[in-house]
Amino acid sequence: MARNIPIKVARAEKDMPQKELAEAVGVSRQTINAIEQGEYNPTIRLCRAICRVLGKRLDDLFWEEE
């Protein structure tokens, strides 16, 4: 699984640390870190929650290029 750089970029645009995003979506900071590192495949529900908090679409944050 590839790293998820778009989430990290979207967090940086909002000046939001991993802990703040994690609290907003109801998971641990370690879960957000694992998603960004490509070590955890989040549920669609979690993906949608992350998108809502960051103001992005699913395609913006979770689309994988071939």
XYZ file of N, CA and C in Angstrom, residues 11 16-33 35-36 46 49-50 53-54:
78
model
N -3.957 18.148 5.661
C -3.808 18.535 7.070
C -2.932 19.777 7.190
N -3.339 21.408 10.770
C -3.989 20.460 11.677
C -3.053 19.291 11.967
N -2.646 19.123 13.210
C -1.812 17.963 13.549
C -2.613 16.663 13.475
N -1.903 15.549 13.394
C -2.560 14.249 13.339
C -3.517 14.049 14.510
N -3.112 14.469 15.681
C -3.942 14.274 16.877
C -5.291 14.982 16.739
N -5.277 16.186 16.211
C -6.519 16.948 16.043
C -7.449 16.276 15.030
N -6.892 15.810 13.922
C -7.693 15.102 12.929
C -8.260 13.823 13.534
N -7.417 13.105 14.247
C -7.854 11.856 14.879
C -9.027 12.092 15.827
N -8.926 13.110 16.656
C -10.010 13.422 17.596
C -11.286 13.797 16.853
N -11.144 14.530 15.758
C -12.315 14.976 14.985
C -13.059 13.817 14.332
N -12.338 12.744 13.993
C -12.982 11.613 13.323
C -13.160 10.396 14.238
N -12.715 10.501 15.473
C -12.958 9.450 16.449
C -12.040 8.247 16.388
N -10.774 8.483 16.025
C -9.787 7.405 16.030
C -8.545 7.888 16.772
N -7.553 7.016 16.900
C -6.309 7.411 17.570
C -5.379 8.128 16.587
N -4.432 8.852 17.130
C -3.424 9.516 16.303
C -2.626 8.467 15.543
N -2.406 7.315 16.173
C -1.660 6.242 15.532
C -2.386 5.721 14.287
N -3.710 5.713 14.326
C -4.474 5.280 13.156
C -4.275 6.245 11.994
N -4.331 7.549 12.282
C -4.095 8.554 11.227
C -2.691 8.394 10.674
N -1.724 8.193 11.546
C -0.350 8.001 11.100
C -0.241 6.759 10.208
N -2.567 5.396 8.372
C -3.209 5.684 7.083
C -2.248 6.476 6.201
N -1.626 7.500 6.769
C -0.690 8.332 6.000
C 0.531 7.537 5.544
N -14.725 5.860 7.666
C -13.620 6.672 8.164
C -13.089 7.584 7.053
N -15.383 10.502 6.815
C -15.225 11.406 7.959
C -13.977 12.274 7.789
N -12.882 11.665 7.355
C -11.648 12.414 7.125
C -11.880 13.476 6.057
N -13.889 16.475 7.476
C -13.088 17.339 8.355
C -12.094 18.166 7.553
N -11.495 17.565 6.537
C -10.477 18.262 5.749
C -11.051 19.057 4.581
